[in-house]
Short mmCIF file of C-alpha atoms and ligand atoms in Angstrom, two decimals:
data_model
loop_
_atom_site.label_atom_id
_atom_site.label_comp_id
_atom_site.label_asym_id
_atom_site.label_seq_id
_atom_site.Cartn_x
_atom_site.Cartn_y
_atom_site.Cartn_z
CA MET A 1 -29.94 83.21 -8.44
CA ARG A 2 -31.51 81.10 -11.19
CA VAL A 3 -29.95 77.69 -11.57
CA LEU A 4 -30.08 74.95 -14.20
CA VAL A 5 -28.84 71.41 -13.54
CA LEU A 6 -28.15 69.27 -16.62
CA GLY A 7 -28.82 65.54 -16.37
CA GLY A 8 -31.54 63.26 -15.12
CA GLY A 9 -30.23 60.69 -12.65
CA GLY A 10 -29.88 60.29 -8.90
CA ARG A 11 -26.80 62.51 -8.78
CA GLU A 12 -28.71 65.30 -10.51
CA HIS A 13 -31.58 64.86 -8.07
CA ALA A 14 -29.13 65.29 -5.19
CA LEU A 15 -27.47 68.31 -6.83
CA ALA A 16 -30.78 70.00 -7.69
CA TRP A 17 -32.30 69.25 -4.27
CA LYS A 18 -29.25 70.61 -2.46
CA LEU A 19 -29.06 73.70 -4.67
CA SER A 20 -32.79 74.32 -4.19
CA ARG A 21 -32.11 74.66 -0.46
CA SER A 22 -29.64 77.51 -0.94
CA PRO A 23 -31.19 80.78 0.25
CA SER A 24 -29.63 82.52 -2.77
CA VAL A 25 -31.40 80.21 -5.27
CA LYS A 26 -34.72 81.69 -6.30
CA GLU A 27 -35.56 79.39 -9.20
CA ILE A 28 -34.13 76.06 -10.29
CA TRP A 29 -34.67 73.66 -13.16
CA CYS A 30 -33.27 70.27 -13.96
CA ALA A 31 -33.04 69.24 -17.63
CA PRO A 32 -34.25 66.69 -18.43
CA GLY A 33 -34.56 65.60 -14.79
CA ASN A 34 -36.99 62.78 -14.13
CA ALA A 35 -40.53 62.40 -12.80
CA GLY A 36 -39.26 61.66 -9.30
CA LEU A 37 -37.04 64.69 -8.88
CA ALA A 38 -39.74 66.78 -10.58
CA ARG A 39 -41.53 66.61 -7.23
CA ASP A 40 -38.70 68.77 -5.78
CA VAL A 41 -37.70 71.05 -8.67
CA ASP A 42 -38.99 72.11 -12.11
CA THR A 43 -37.86 70.11 -15.11
CA MET A 44 -37.36 70.83 -18.79
CA SER A 45 -37.29 68.12 -21.42
CA LEU A 46 -34.08 68.04 -23.48
CA ALA A 47 -31.22 65.59 -24.05
CA PRO A 48 -27.98 67.19 -22.79
CA ASP A 49 -25.97 64.24 -24.12
CA THR A 50 -26.60 65.32 -27.73
CA PRO A 51 -25.36 68.42 -29.59
CA GLU A 52 -29.00 69.44 -30.26
CA GLY A 53 -29.83 69.10 -26.57
CA ILE A 54 -26.89 71.31 -25.66
CA GLU A 55 -28.15 73.97 -28.09
CA GLN A 56 -31.59 73.75 -26.46
CA ALA A 57 -30.01 74.07 -23.04
CA VAL A 58 -28.11 77.20 -24.14
CA GLN A 59 -31.35 78.71 -25.45
CA PHE A 60 -33.21 77.79 -22.27
CA ALA A 61 -30.47 79.35 -20.13
CA GLN A 62 -30.69 82.55 -22.17
CA GLU A 63 -34.49 82.70 -22.04
CA LYS A 64 -34.68 82.05 -18.32
CA LYS A 65 -31.67 84.23 -17.52
CA ILE A 66 -29.91 81.37 -15.77
CA ASP A 67 -27.05 82.59 -13.55
CA LEU A 68 -25.46 79.20 -12.97
CA THR A 69 -25.62 75.92 -14.91
CA VAL A 70 -24.26 72.79 -13.25
CA VAL A 71 -23.44 69.78 -15.41
CA GLY A 72 -24.11 66.40 -13.79
CA PRO A 73 -23.00 63.67 -16.22
CA GLU A 74 -19.84 63.38 -18.30
CA ALA A 75 -21.43 63.18 -21.76
CA PRO A 76 -22.31 66.90 -22.13
CA LEU A 77 -18.83 67.83 -20.87
CA ILE A 78 -17.15 65.58 -23.41
CA LEU A 79 -19.38 67.06 -26.13
CA GLY A 80 -18.16 70.56 -25.24
CA ALA A 81 -21.22 71.93 -23.41
CA VAL A 82 -18.97 74.19 -21.33
CA GLU A 83 -17.36 75.89 -24.33
CA ARG A 84 -20.80 76.35 -25.89
CA PHE A 85 -22.19 78.07 -22.76
CA GLU A 86 -19.07 80.16 -22.28
CA LYS A 87 -19.28 81.37 -25.88
CA GLU A 88 -22.63 82.91 -24.93
CA LYS A 89 -21.15 84.31 -21.70
CA LEU A 90 -23.29 81.95 -19.63
CA LYS A 91 -21.79 80.72 -16.33
CA ILE A 92 -21.39 76.96 -16.21
CA PHE A 93 -19.78 74.66 -13.64
CA GLY A 94 -17.75 71.90 -15.28
CA PRO A 95 -14.58 71.42 -17.30
CA ASN A 96 -14.27 71.91 -21.08
CA HIS A 97 -14.14 69.02 -23.54
CA GLN A 98 -10.34 68.90 -23.54
CA ALA A 99 -10.18 68.43 -19.77
CA ALA A 100 -13.07 65.97 -19.99
CA GLN A 101 -10.70 63.62 -21.85
CA LEU A 102 -9.41 62.72 -18.38
CA GLU A 103 -12.61 60.72 -18.12
CA GLY A 104 -13.47 60.26 -21.80
CA SER A 105 -10.25 58.40 -22.61
CA LYS A 106 -8.55 56.08 -20.16
CA CYS A 107 -5.47 56.07 -22.43
CA PHE A 108 -5.33 59.89 -22.26
CA ALA A 109 -5.76 59.79 -18.47
CA LYS A 110 -3.04 57.17 -17.93
CA GLU A 111 -0.61 58.97 -20.21
CA PHE A 112 -1.42 62.28 -18.47
CA MET A 113 -0.69 60.69 -15.07
CA ASP A 114 2.53 59.26 -16.45
CA ARG A 115 3.65 62.66 -17.79
CA HIS A 116 3.01 64.33 -14.46
CA GLY A 117 4.30 61.69 -12.07
CA ILE A 118 0.90 60.88 -10.53
CA PRO A 119 0.95 57.45 -8.84
CA THR A 120 -1.20 54.95 -10.77
CA ALA A 121 -1.01 51.26 -11.67
CA ALA A 122 1.73 50.35 -14.20
CA PHE A 123 0.07 50.07 -17.60
CA ARG A 124 0.33 49.59 -21.34
CA THR A 125 -2.08 50.90 -23.97
CA PHE A 126 -2.99 48.94 -27.11
CA ASP A 127 -4.86 49.65 -30.33
CA ASN A 128 -4.01 46.26 -31.81
CA PRO A 129 -5.78 43.18 -30.38
CA GLY A 130 -2.97 40.81 -31.41
CA GLU A 131 -0.39 42.83 -29.48
CA ALA A 132 -2.70 43.10 -26.49
CA ARG A 133 -3.24 39.34 -26.50
CA ARG A 134 0.50 38.63 -26.77
CA PHE A 135 1.19 40.93 -23.82
CA VAL A 136 -1.54 39.38 -21.69
CA GLU A 137 -0.28 35.85 -22.49
CA LYS A 138 2.81 36.61 -20.38
CA THR A 139 1.72 39.16 -17.82
CA THR A 140 1.21 38.44 -14.11
CA LEU A 141 -2.32 37.85 -12.85
CA PRO A 142 -4.70 39.28 -11.86
CA VAL A 143 -4.64 41.87 -14.62
CA VAL A 144 -7.05 44.69 -15.33
CA ILE A 145 -8.39 45.34 -18.85
CA LYS A 146 -10.10 48.69 -19.52
CA ALA A 147 -11.87 49.96 -22.61
CA ASP A 148 -10.46 53.39 -23.51
CA GLY A 149 -13.76 55.21 -23.97
CA LEU A 150 -16.98 55.69 -22.04
CA ALA A 151 -18.81 52.52 -21.04
CA ALA A 152 -20.99 53.74 -18.13
CA GLY A 153 -18.62 52.20 -15.58
CA LYS A 154 -18.94 48.80 -17.24
CA GLY A 155 -15.83 48.69 -19.44
CA VAL A 156 -13.43 47.34 -16.79
CA VAL A 157 -12.62 43.66 -16.34
CA ILE A 158 -10.49 42.36 -13.49
CA ALA A 159 -9.18 39.08 -14.88
CA ARG A 160 -7.96 36.53 -12.37
CA GLU A 161 -7.39 33.98 -15.10
CA ARG A 162 -5.66 34.36 -18.44
CA ALA A 163 -8.59 33.07 -20.48
CA GLN A 164 -10.80 35.77 -18.93
CA ALA A 165 -8.28 38.49 -19.84
CA LEU A 166 -8.08 37.25 -23.43
CA GLN A 167 -11.85 37.09 -23.62
CA ALA A 168 -12.12 40.67 -22.38
CA ILE A 169 -9.69 41.84 -25.08
CA ASP A 170 -11.71 40.05 -27.76
CA ALA A 171 -15.03 41.38 -26.45
CA MET A 172 -13.75 44.97 -26.40
CA MET A 173 -11.51 45.10 -29.47
CA LEU A 174 -12.98 42.52 -31.88
CA GLU A 175 -16.64 42.09 -30.92
CA LYS A 176 -16.85 45.82 -30.12
CA ARG A 177 -19.06 45.27 -27.09
CA PHE A 178 -18.63 48.94 -26.19
CA GLY A 179 -18.50 50.18 -29.78
CA GLU A 180 -15.62 52.53 -30.56
CA ALA A 181 -14.91 52.89 -26.82
CA GLY A 182 -13.13 49.53 -27.03
CA SER A 183 -11.00 50.16 -30.11
CA LYS A 184 -8.17 51.10 -27.73
CA ILE A 185 -7.62 49.50 -24.34
CA VAL A 186 -5.50 49.93 -21.23
CA VAL A 187 -3.98 46.83 -19.63
CA GLU A 188 -2.80 47.55 -16.10
CA ASP A 189 -1.51 45.91 -12.95
CA PHE A 190 -4.02 44.89 -10.33
CA LEU A 191 -3.59 46.98 -7.17
CA PRO A 192 -4.55 45.42 -3.83
CA GLY A 193 -5.82 47.82 -1.20
CA THR A 194 -8.94 49.63 -0.12
CA GLU A 195 -10.87 51.76 -2.57
CA MET A 196 -11.98 55.30 -1.90
CA THR A 197 -13.62 58.14 -3.77
CA LEU A 198 -12.29 61.63 -3.16
CA ILE A 199 -14.08 64.38 -5.06
CA VAL A 200 -12.54 67.84 -5.06
CA LEU A 201 -13.96 71.08 -6.33
CA THR A 202 -11.39 73.11 -8.20
CA ASP A 203 -11.04 76.45 -9.92
CA GLY A 204 -7.77 75.24 -11.44
CA GLU A 205 -5.62 76.53 -8.55
CA THR A 206 -7.29 75.47 -5.30
CA ALA A 207 -8.57 71.97 -4.61
CA LEU A 208 -11.34 71.86 -2.04
CA PRO A 209 -11.94 68.26 -0.96
CA LEU A 210 -15.45 67.01 -0.27
CA GLU A 211 -15.99 64.34 2.37
CA THR A 212 -14.79 60.94 1.14
CA ALA A 213 -16.91 57.94 0.20
CA GLN A 214 -16.61 54.28 -0.62
CA ASP A 215 -18.56 53.20 -3.71
CA TYR A 216 -19.76 49.66 -4.45
CA LYS A 217 -19.36 49.17 -8.20
CA PRO A 218 -20.02 45.45 -8.76
CA ALA A 219 -23.66 44.40 -9.11
CA LEU A 220 -23.73 41.70 -6.42
CA ASN A 221 -22.99 41.20 -2.72
CA GLY A 222 -19.34 40.74 -1.79
CA ASN A 223 -18.26 42.74 -4.86
CA GLN A 224 -19.20 39.90 -7.19
CA GLY A 225 -20.66 40.19 -10.65
CA PRO A 226 -20.18 42.74 -13.40
CA ASN A 227 -19.27 46.35 -12.72
CA THR A 228 -22.10 48.89 -12.73
CA GLY A 229 -22.25 52.67 -12.41
CA GLY A 230 -22.38 52.15 -8.61
CA MET A 231 -24.81 50.16 -6.43
CA GLY A 232 -24.48 52.29 -3.33
CA CYS A 233 -21.96 54.02 -1.13
CA TYR A 234 -21.28 55.45 2.27
CA SER A 235 -19.55 58.59 3.50
CA PRO A 236 -17.09 59.19 5.06
CA HIS A 237 -14.53 56.51 4.40
CA VAL A 238 -11.32 58.26 5.54
CA PRO A 239 -12.10 61.42 7.54
CA LEU A 240 -10.93 64.70 5.98
CA LYS A 241 -8.68 65.45 8.96
CA ASP A 242 -6.69 62.24 8.42
CA PRO A 243 -3.12 63.00 7.21
CA LEU A 244 -3.80 60.64 4.31
CA ILE A 245 -6.06 63.30 2.75
CA ASN A 246 -3.20 65.80 2.64
CA GLU A 247 -0.97 63.13 1.16
CA ILE A 248 -3.59 62.51 -1.57
CA LEU A 249 -3.90 66.23 -2.25
CA ASP A 250 -0.11 66.77 -2.36
CA ARG A 251 0.86 63.70 -4.36
CA LEU A 252 -2.15 63.13 -6.62
CA ILE A 253 -4.51 66.08 -6.88
CA TYR A 254 -2.21 69.12 -6.93
CA PRO A 255 0.15 67.44 -9.44
CA ALA A 256 -2.91 66.84 -11.64
CA LEU A 257 -3.89 70.53 -11.40
CA ALA A 258 -0.28 71.55 -12.17
CA GLY A 259 -0.29 69.14 -15.13
CA LEU A 260 -3.48 70.69 -16.49
CA ARG A 261 -1.95 74.16 -16.21
CA ILE A 262 1.27 73.02 -17.93
CA GLU A 263 -0.84 71.56 -20.74
CA LYS A 264 -2.83 74.82 -20.86
CA ILE A 265 -6.11 73.07 -20.07
CA PRO A 266 -8.33 75.27 -17.87
CA TYR A 267 -10.41 73.43 -15.28
CA CYS A 268 -13.33 74.66 -13.24
CA GLY A 269 -15.49 71.91 -11.83
CA ALA A 270 -15.38 68.73 -9.82
CA ILE A 271 -12.61 66.15 -10.13
CA TYR A 272 -13.56 62.68 -8.97
CA ALA A 273 -10.49 60.67 -8.02
CA GLY A 274 -11.18 56.94 -7.81
CA LEU A 275 -8.35 55.83 -5.54
CA MET A 276 -6.79 52.64 -4.33
CA LEU A 277 -5.15 53.09 -0.92
CA THR A 278 -2.27 50.64 -1.07
CA GLU A 279 0.68 49.72 1.14
CA GLU A 280 2.82 51.87 -1.19
CA GLY A 281 0.51 54.85 -0.81
CA PRO A 282 -2.58 56.15 -2.57
CA GLN A 283 -2.83 55.54 -6.33
CA VAL A 284 -5.29 56.81 -8.90
CA LEU A 285 -7.55 54.17 -10.51
CA GLU A 286 -9.43 56.73 -12.54
CA PHE A 287 -10.27 60.39 -12.83
CA ASN A 288 -13.81 61.45 -13.58
CA VAL A 289 -14.62 65.05 -14.41
CA ARG A 290 -17.83 65.38 -12.38
CA PHE A 291 -19.52 64.37 -9.14
CA GLY A 292 -19.98 60.63 -8.62
CA ASP A 293 -23.28 58.81 -8.80
CA PRO A 294 -24.23 57.60 -6.12
CA GLU A 295 -21.44 59.40 -4.21
CA ALA A 296 -23.12 62.79 -4.74
CA GLN A 297 -26.25 61.53 -3.00
CA ALA A 298 -24.39 60.36 0.12
CA ILE A 299 -21.93 63.27 0.22
CA LEU A 300 -24.26 66.19 -0.54
CA PHE A 301 -26.72 64.81 2.02
CA ARG A 302 -24.03 65.60 4.62
CA LEU A 303 -23.10 69.05 3.29
CA LYS A 304 -24.34 71.92 5.44
CA SER A 305 -22.79 74.77 3.43
CA ASP A 306 -24.68 76.67 0.73
CA LEU A 307 -23.74 74.72 -2.42
CA ALA A 308 -24.78 77.48 -4.84
CA GLU A 309 -22.42 79.92 -3.12
CA VAL A 310 -19.60 77.41 -3.13
CA LEU A 311 -19.99 76.70 -6.85
CA GLN A 312 -20.19 80.41 -7.57
CA ALA A 313 -16.97 81.00 -5.61
CA CYS A 314 -15.38 78.27 -7.72
CA LEU A 315 -16.44 79.98 -10.95
CA GLU A 316 -15.08 83.29 -9.65
CA GLU A 317 -11.75 81.61 -8.74
CA ARG A 318 -12.28 82.36 -5.06
CA LEU A 319 -12.30 78.77 -3.86
CA ASN A 320 -9.37 79.51 -1.55
CA GLU A 321 -11.79 81.63 0.55
CA VAL A 322 -14.23 78.75 1.09
CA THR A 323 -14.41 76.27 3.95
CA LEU A 324 -17.09 73.61 3.90
CA ASP A 325 -19.31 72.75 6.82
CA TRP A 326 -20.33 69.10 7.17
CA ASP A 327 -22.81 67.07 9.17
CA SER A 328 -20.53 64.81 11.18
CA ARG A 329 -23.02 61.93 10.94
CA PRO A 330 -22.20 59.25 8.37
CA SER A 331 -24.53 58.56 5.44
CA VAL A 332 -25.38 55.49 3.41
CA CYS A 333 -27.01 55.39 -0.03
CA VAL A 334 -28.47 52.08 -1.19
CA VAL A 335 -29.35 51.91 -4.88
CA GLY A 336 -32.47 50.04 -5.94
CA ALA A 337 -31.95 48.75 -9.49
CA SER A 338 -33.92 46.85 -12.11
CA GLN A 339 -33.26 43.14 -12.14
CA GLY A 340 -30.67 42.36 -14.80
CA TYR A 341 -28.82 45.69 -14.56
CA PRO A 342 -26.08 46.30 -15.79
CA GLY A 343 -27.24 43.87 -18.50
CA PRO A 344 -30.64 44.02 -20.21
CA PHE A 345 -33.62 44.64 -17.93
CA GLU A 346 -37.34 45.23 -18.24
CA SER A 347 -38.97 48.46 -17.12
CA GLY A 348 -42.36 50.11 -16.77
CA PHE A 349 -43.14 48.57 -13.37
CA LEU A 350 -45.17 50.45 -10.76
CA ILE A 351 -43.11 51.58 -7.75
CA GLU A 352 -45.04 51.07 -4.51
CA GLY A 353 -44.37 51.99 -0.91
CA LEU A 354 -42.92 55.45 -1.55
CA GLU A 355 -45.61 57.33 0.41
CA GLU A 356 -44.85 55.40 3.56
CA VAL A 357 -41.10 55.89 3.21
CA GLU A 358 -41.48 59.57 2.48
CA GLN A 359 -43.83 60.09 5.43
CA GLU A 360 -41.25 58.47 7.66
CA ALA A 361 -38.53 60.57 6.06
CA ALA A 362 -40.51 63.74 6.82
CA ALA A 363 -41.06 62.60 10.40
CA SER A 364 -37.35 61.77 10.81
CA GLY A 365 -36.35 65.43 10.40
CA SER A 366 -34.34 65.16 7.16
CA GLU A 367 -32.38 62.05 8.00
CA LEU A 368 -33.73 60.08 5.06
CA LYS A 369 -34.33 60.88 1.41
CA VAL A 370 -35.13 58.93 -1.74
CA PHE A 371 -33.20 60.26 -4.74
CA PHE A 372 -34.75 59.22 -8.04
CA ALA A 373 -32.97 58.11 -11.21
CA GLY A 374 -34.59 55.75 -13.74
CA VAL A 375 -38.23 56.62 -13.11
CA LYS A 376 -41.10 58.00 -15.16
CA GLY A 377 -44.58 59.24 -14.31
CA GLU A 378 -47.97 58.35 -15.70
CA ALA A 379 -48.53 59.47 -19.28
CA GLY A 380 -49.80 63.04 -19.16
CA ALA A 381 -48.67 63.52 -15.53
CA PRO A 382 -44.91 63.80 -15.75
CA SER A 383 -44.40 64.54 -12.08
CA GLY A 384 -45.90 63.21 -8.91
CA LEU A 385 -46.86 59.71 -7.82
CA PRO A 386 -47.32 57.06 -9.02
CA LEU A 387 -43.89 56.45 -10.50
CA TYR A 388 -42.81 53.62 -12.78
CA THR A 389 -39.36 52.18 -13.41
CA SER A 390 -37.61 53.37 -16.56
CA GLY A 391 -33.91 52.67 -16.09
CA GLY A 392 -31.22 50.41 -14.67
CA ARG A 393 -30.60 52.34 -11.48
CA VAL A 394 -34.08 53.35 -10.35
CA LEU A 395 -33.58 55.14 -7.04
CA GLY A 396 -31.18 55.59 -4.14
CA VAL A 397 -32.35 55.57 -0.53
CA THR A 398 -30.03 57.81 1.45
CA ALA A 399 -29.92 57.96 5.24
CA LEU A 400 -27.93 59.65 7.98
CA GLY A 401 -27.21 57.92 11.29
CA GLU A 402 -25.28 58.56 14.49
CA THR A 403 -23.04 55.70 13.36
CA LEU A 404 -22.41 54.09 10.00
CA GLU A 405 -24.25 51.02 11.27
CA GLN A 406 -27.32 53.13 12.14
CA ALA A 407 -27.28 54.93 8.79
CA ARG A 408 -27.07 51.56 7.08
CA ALA A 409 -29.95 50.13 9.13
CA LYS A 410 -32.12 53.15 8.35
CA ALA A 411 -31.45 53.00 4.60
CA TYR A 412 -32.22 49.27 4.48
CA GLN A 413 -35.36 49.58 6.62
CA ALA A 414 -36.62 52.13 4.10
CA ILE A 415 -35.71 50.30 0.89
CA LYS A 416 -37.39 47.16 2.22
CA LYS A 417 -40.67 49.08 2.16
CA ILE A 418 -40.29 49.95 -1.51
CA ARG A 419 -41.64 47.43 -3.99
CA PHE A 420 -41.48 47.00 -7.75
CA THR A 421 -41.14 43.95 -9.96
CA GLY A 422 -37.49 43.03 -10.23
CA LEU A 423 -36.23 45.43 -7.50
CA SER A 424 -32.61 44.44 -6.81
CA TYR A 425 -30.14 45.85 -4.36
CA ARG A 426 -27.02 44.74 -2.59
CA ASP A 427 -27.32 43.79 1.08
CA ASP A 428 -23.83 44.88 2.08
CA ILE A 429 -23.76 48.60 1.31
CA GLY A 430 -22.25 50.45 4.27
CA ILE A 431 -20.06 47.55 5.35
CA PRO A 432 -16.56 48.78 4.52
CA TYR A 433 -14.70 46.48 2.11
CA GLY A 434 -11.15 46.00 0.89
CA LEU A 435 -7.94 45.48 2.78
CA PRO A 436 -7.65 47.34 6.09
CA LEU A 437 -6.31 50.86 5.68
CA PRO A 438 -2.54 50.68 5.47
CA VAL A 439 -0.87 52.07 8.59
CA ARG A 440 1.77 54.49 7.42
CA SER A 441 3.92 57.07 9.12
CA HIS A 442 3.40 60.57 7.79
P1 AMP B 501 -12.35 52.33 -13.08
O1 AMP B 501 -13.55 52.61 -13.93
O2 AMP B 501 -11.07 52.48 -13.83
O3 AMP B 501 -12.35 53.04 -11.78
O4 AMP B 501 -12.48 50.80 -12.65
C1 AMP B 501 -13.68 50.29 -12.09
C2 AMP B 501 -13.39 49.47 -10.86
O5 AMP B 501 -12.51 48.40 -11.15
C3 AMP B 501 -12.69 50.24 -9.76
O6 AMP B 501 -13.62 50.91 -8.97
C4 AMP B 501 -11.98 49.15 -9.00
O7 AMP B 501 -12.86 48.47 -8.13
C5 AMP B 501 -11.60 48.20 -10.09
N1 AMP B 501 -10.23 48.48 -10.57
C6 AMP B 501 -9.90 49.26 -11.62
N2 AMP B 501 -8.58 49.29 -11.82
C7 AMP B 501 -8.04 48.50 -10.87
C8 AMP B 501 -6.70 48.13 -10.53
N3 AMP B 501 -5.67 48.54 -11.25
N4 AMP B 501 -6.53 47.31 -9.47
C9 AMP B 501 -7.57 46.87 -8.75
N5 AMP B 501 -8.85 47.17 -9.02
C10 AMP B 501 -9.10 47.99 -10.07
N1 LIG B 502 -19.91 55.86 -8.79
C1 LIG B 502 -18.98 55.88 -9.84
C2 LIG B 502 -19.05 57.03 -10.72
O1 LIG B 502 -19.78 57.98 -10.53
O2 LIG B 502 -18.31 57.05 -11.69
#
């Protein structure tokens, strides 16, 4: 099989690396990839988050006779990459642009959940800042304000004080901090509980859950600071055999699949459910239409099954025949970011210490891996060391351990050996957070 992965971050490194280990995969490219992952798989320069880039990707897939394209980020999905590939009879894993609205528009997602009885925080949507402000003047606190459109995980404000909520409305709707993404907003109740990511693969009928994870979205220790795309995660959070997983599938995921069918929206791909496990049961905070980043790094590191075969079964609507085989050991992924992220940051700094970490990783027998995101190579040498920083999230050190504590220790030992100007990471990745899991009778 010849495989193409679209995207260029840490998640795409994990996807491409895992797919490259499938015996059925003979050749694999990542487009555009990055100079770090280019040490594992071939890359091709194009921008899949633009219509021109999607056209180039279609052409590349035709030229190279690609059997399976896997879309990493949301942007190409929202732009309709899947329809474009399917028009040329090219196989592609991911939902079409209509289904991608589940992630592309928080208003669409909330209204979809409402229509199909999927538990989620009570909410109102607004396209008028005056009305939003008047509502927030009276509502109970804390309150959550969300920009409707894509904001790279940064368009959510949890306001504990009224002034902060009003400020968030102004920043999104008047100052247009997120451009058009903030012209509509969702205002919703704050849900106390413990957060969990459950990603399922689906062919539209069957939902095949991947091992769970807990993601750390805020930039700073103790979940302080602004929200980011994700500063690290661990897997598993709740084990798949826990009755809670069936409850989530029955009450949240299958109703979503039924809703998509009722609305005649086909779906083949991954659904990322960002969940809050509350005293009243699991509730959906958000749906994403792809694998998570950095969840993919931690989760796929534990997957023993042949990912290419699983994705192919999904495309052939045979997911009901698949069972996944997992490494029972927990994993932790610690993201190393550029200082200032998710705000402005400088880049172009030399990354040192990778050889030592990678030698240790090789000696550890695949218990440690650095997945690369915002990195670039030397001019004229687009792959191979040395690497320089070129993005907010630079890399993710991922480790397996006999216990969560051991996986955490291993990931931190490794990231401490990596050096670049402004390297920032949280110290508490792998320490579960949130309220204790609610004890419920099933
Ligand atoms: P979202 O992008 O909608 O998942 O929101 C980003 C983060 O904000 C989530 O991962 C939660 O940590 C937090 N969050 C969002 N909505 C709520 C809510 N209704 N109650 C509590 N926390 C929330
Ligand atoms: N880690 C959060 C996300 O992928 O959306």
